[in-house]
mmCIF file of C-alpha atoms in Angstrom:
data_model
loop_
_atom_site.group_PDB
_atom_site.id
_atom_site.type_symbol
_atom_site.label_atom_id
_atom_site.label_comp_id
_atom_site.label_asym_id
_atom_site.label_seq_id
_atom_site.Cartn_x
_atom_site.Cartn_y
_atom_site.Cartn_z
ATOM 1 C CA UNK L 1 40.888 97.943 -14.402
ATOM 2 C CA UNK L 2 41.453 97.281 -10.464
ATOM 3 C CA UNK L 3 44.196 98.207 -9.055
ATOM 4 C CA UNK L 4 46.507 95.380 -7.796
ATOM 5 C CA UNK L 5 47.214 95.186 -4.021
ATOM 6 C CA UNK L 6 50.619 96.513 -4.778
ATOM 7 C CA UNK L 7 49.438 99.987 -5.509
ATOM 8 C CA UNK L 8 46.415 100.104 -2.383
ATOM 9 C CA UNK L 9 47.717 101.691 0.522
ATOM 10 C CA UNK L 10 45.846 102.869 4.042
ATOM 11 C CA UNK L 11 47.345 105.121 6.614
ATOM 12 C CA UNK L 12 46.114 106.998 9.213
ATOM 13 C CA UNK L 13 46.019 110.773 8.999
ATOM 14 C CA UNK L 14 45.584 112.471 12.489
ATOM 15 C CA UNK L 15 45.656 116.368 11.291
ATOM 16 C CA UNK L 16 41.970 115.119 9.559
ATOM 17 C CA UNK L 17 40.835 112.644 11.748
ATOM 18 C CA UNK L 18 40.401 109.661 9.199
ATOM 19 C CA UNK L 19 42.193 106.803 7.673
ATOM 20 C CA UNK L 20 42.627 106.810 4.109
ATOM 21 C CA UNK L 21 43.050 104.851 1.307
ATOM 22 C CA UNK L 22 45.151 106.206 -1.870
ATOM 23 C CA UNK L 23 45.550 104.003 -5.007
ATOM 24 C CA UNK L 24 48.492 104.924 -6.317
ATOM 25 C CA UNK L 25 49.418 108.522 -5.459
ATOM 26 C CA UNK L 26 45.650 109.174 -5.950
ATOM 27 C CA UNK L 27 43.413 109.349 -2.556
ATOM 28 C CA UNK L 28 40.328 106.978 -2.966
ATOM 29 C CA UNK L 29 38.432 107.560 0.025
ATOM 30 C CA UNK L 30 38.680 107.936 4.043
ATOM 31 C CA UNK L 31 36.517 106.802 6.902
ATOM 32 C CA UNK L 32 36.295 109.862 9.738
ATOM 33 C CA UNK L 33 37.174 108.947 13.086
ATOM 34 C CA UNK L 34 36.517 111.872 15.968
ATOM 35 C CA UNK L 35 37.364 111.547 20.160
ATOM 36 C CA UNK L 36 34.222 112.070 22.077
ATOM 37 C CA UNK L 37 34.515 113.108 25.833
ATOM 38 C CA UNK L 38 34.645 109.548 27.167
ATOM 39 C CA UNK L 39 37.545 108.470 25.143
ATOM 40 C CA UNK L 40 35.813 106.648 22.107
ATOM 41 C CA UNK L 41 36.648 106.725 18.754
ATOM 42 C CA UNK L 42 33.283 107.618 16.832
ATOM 43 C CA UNK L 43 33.349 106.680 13.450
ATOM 44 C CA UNK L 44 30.888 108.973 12.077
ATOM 45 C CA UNK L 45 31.134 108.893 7.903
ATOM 46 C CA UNK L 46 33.085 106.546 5.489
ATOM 47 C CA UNK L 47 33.317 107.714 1.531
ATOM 48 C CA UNK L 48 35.025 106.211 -1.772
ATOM 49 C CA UNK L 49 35.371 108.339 -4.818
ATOM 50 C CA UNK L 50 33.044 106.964 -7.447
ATOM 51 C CA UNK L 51 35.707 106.811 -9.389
ATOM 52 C CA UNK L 52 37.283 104.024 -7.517
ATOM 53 C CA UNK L 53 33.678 102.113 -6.455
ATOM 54 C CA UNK L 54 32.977 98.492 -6.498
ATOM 55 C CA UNK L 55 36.255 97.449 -6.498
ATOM 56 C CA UNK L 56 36.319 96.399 -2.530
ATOM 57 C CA UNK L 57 38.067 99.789 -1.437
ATOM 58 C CA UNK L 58 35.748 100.563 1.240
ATOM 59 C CA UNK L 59 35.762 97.121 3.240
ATOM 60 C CA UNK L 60 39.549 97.120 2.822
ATOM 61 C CA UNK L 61 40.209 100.623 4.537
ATOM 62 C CA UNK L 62 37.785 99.645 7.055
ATOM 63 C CA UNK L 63 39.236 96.486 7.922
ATOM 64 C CA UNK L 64 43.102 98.431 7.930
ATOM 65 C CA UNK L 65 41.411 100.864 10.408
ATOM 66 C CA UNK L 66 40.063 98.644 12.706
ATOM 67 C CA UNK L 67 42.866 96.527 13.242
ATOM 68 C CA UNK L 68 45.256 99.930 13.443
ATOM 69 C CA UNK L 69 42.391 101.058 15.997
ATOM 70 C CA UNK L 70 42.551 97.621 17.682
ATOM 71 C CA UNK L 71 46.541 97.810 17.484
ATOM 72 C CA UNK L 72 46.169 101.463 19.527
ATOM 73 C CA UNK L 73 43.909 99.820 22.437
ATOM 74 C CA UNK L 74 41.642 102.103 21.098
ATOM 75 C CA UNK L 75 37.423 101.815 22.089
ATOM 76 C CA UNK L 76 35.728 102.205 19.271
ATOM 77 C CA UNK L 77 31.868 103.317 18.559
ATOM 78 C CA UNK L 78 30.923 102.635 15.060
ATOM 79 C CA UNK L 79 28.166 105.062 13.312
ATOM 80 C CA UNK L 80 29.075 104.926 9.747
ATOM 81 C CA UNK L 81 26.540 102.027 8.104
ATOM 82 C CA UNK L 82 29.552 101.174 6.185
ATOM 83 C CA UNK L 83 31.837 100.476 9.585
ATOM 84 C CA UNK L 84 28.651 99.204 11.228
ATOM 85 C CA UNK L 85 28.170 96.776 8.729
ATOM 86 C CA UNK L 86 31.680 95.460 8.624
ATOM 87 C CA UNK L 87 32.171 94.735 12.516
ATOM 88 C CA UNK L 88 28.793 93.096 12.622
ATOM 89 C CA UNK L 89 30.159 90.683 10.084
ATOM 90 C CA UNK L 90 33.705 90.766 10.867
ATOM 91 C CA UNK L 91 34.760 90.171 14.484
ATOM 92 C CA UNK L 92 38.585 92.096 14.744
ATOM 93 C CA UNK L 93 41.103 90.431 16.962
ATOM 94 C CA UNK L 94 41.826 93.333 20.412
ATOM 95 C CA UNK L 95 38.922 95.461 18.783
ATOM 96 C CA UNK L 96 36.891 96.899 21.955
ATOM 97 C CA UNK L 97 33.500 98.343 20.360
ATOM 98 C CA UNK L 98 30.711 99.895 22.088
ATOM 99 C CA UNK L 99 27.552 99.745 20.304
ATOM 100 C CA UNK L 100 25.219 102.425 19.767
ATOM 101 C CA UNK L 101 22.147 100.681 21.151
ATOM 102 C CA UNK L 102 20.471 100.614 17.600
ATOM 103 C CA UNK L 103 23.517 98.767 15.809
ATOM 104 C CA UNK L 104 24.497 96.352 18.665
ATOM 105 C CA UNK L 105 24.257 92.952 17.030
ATOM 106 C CA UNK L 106 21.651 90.661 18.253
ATOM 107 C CA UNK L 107 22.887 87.927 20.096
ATOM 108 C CA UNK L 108 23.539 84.430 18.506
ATOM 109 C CA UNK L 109 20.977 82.229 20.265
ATOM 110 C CA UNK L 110 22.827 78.691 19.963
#
């Protein structure tokens, strides 16, 4: 059964480096951030307990983390297919990204 919105929360946890997301009392999964010597924030590595899968976890602590990471005026360097795949699609609002050459999103040619 999912779990209503009510019981979803994300927060950032600084002593690990990563945002997670608990349902309930019960942590779901967490997307690792790390600070490389330039100031970015690499996103390296996103998981979900299998337990919790396919219910839209994943995109939702992604999208909480990039708008917190946004919110900071933080740069951000995605790595993680799942983060790579979610600021290709989604474009967030203050979000500074720099692309890893081989995920940089081709150009719209209109």
């Amino acid at each position: 059964m999912p779990a209503s919105d009510d019981d979803i929360t994300v927060s950032r946890n600084d002593e690990e480096n990563r945002y997670e997301i608990h349902v309930g009392d019960v942590l779901a999964g967490f997307t690792e951030f790390a600070l490389d010597d330039r100031g970015r924030y690499s996103y390296p590595h996103t998981e979900v307990d299998p337990a919790f899968q396919g219910r839209g976890l994943a995109g939702r602590l992604v999208a909480d983390a990039m708008t917190d990471a946004a919110s900071r005026g933080e740069t951000v360097r995605p790595q993680c297919p799942v983060v790579v795949k979610y600021l290709q699609r989604t474009e967030v609002e203050g979000l500074d990204i720099d692309w890893p050459s081989r995920f940089a999103p081709v150009p719209d040619p209109s």
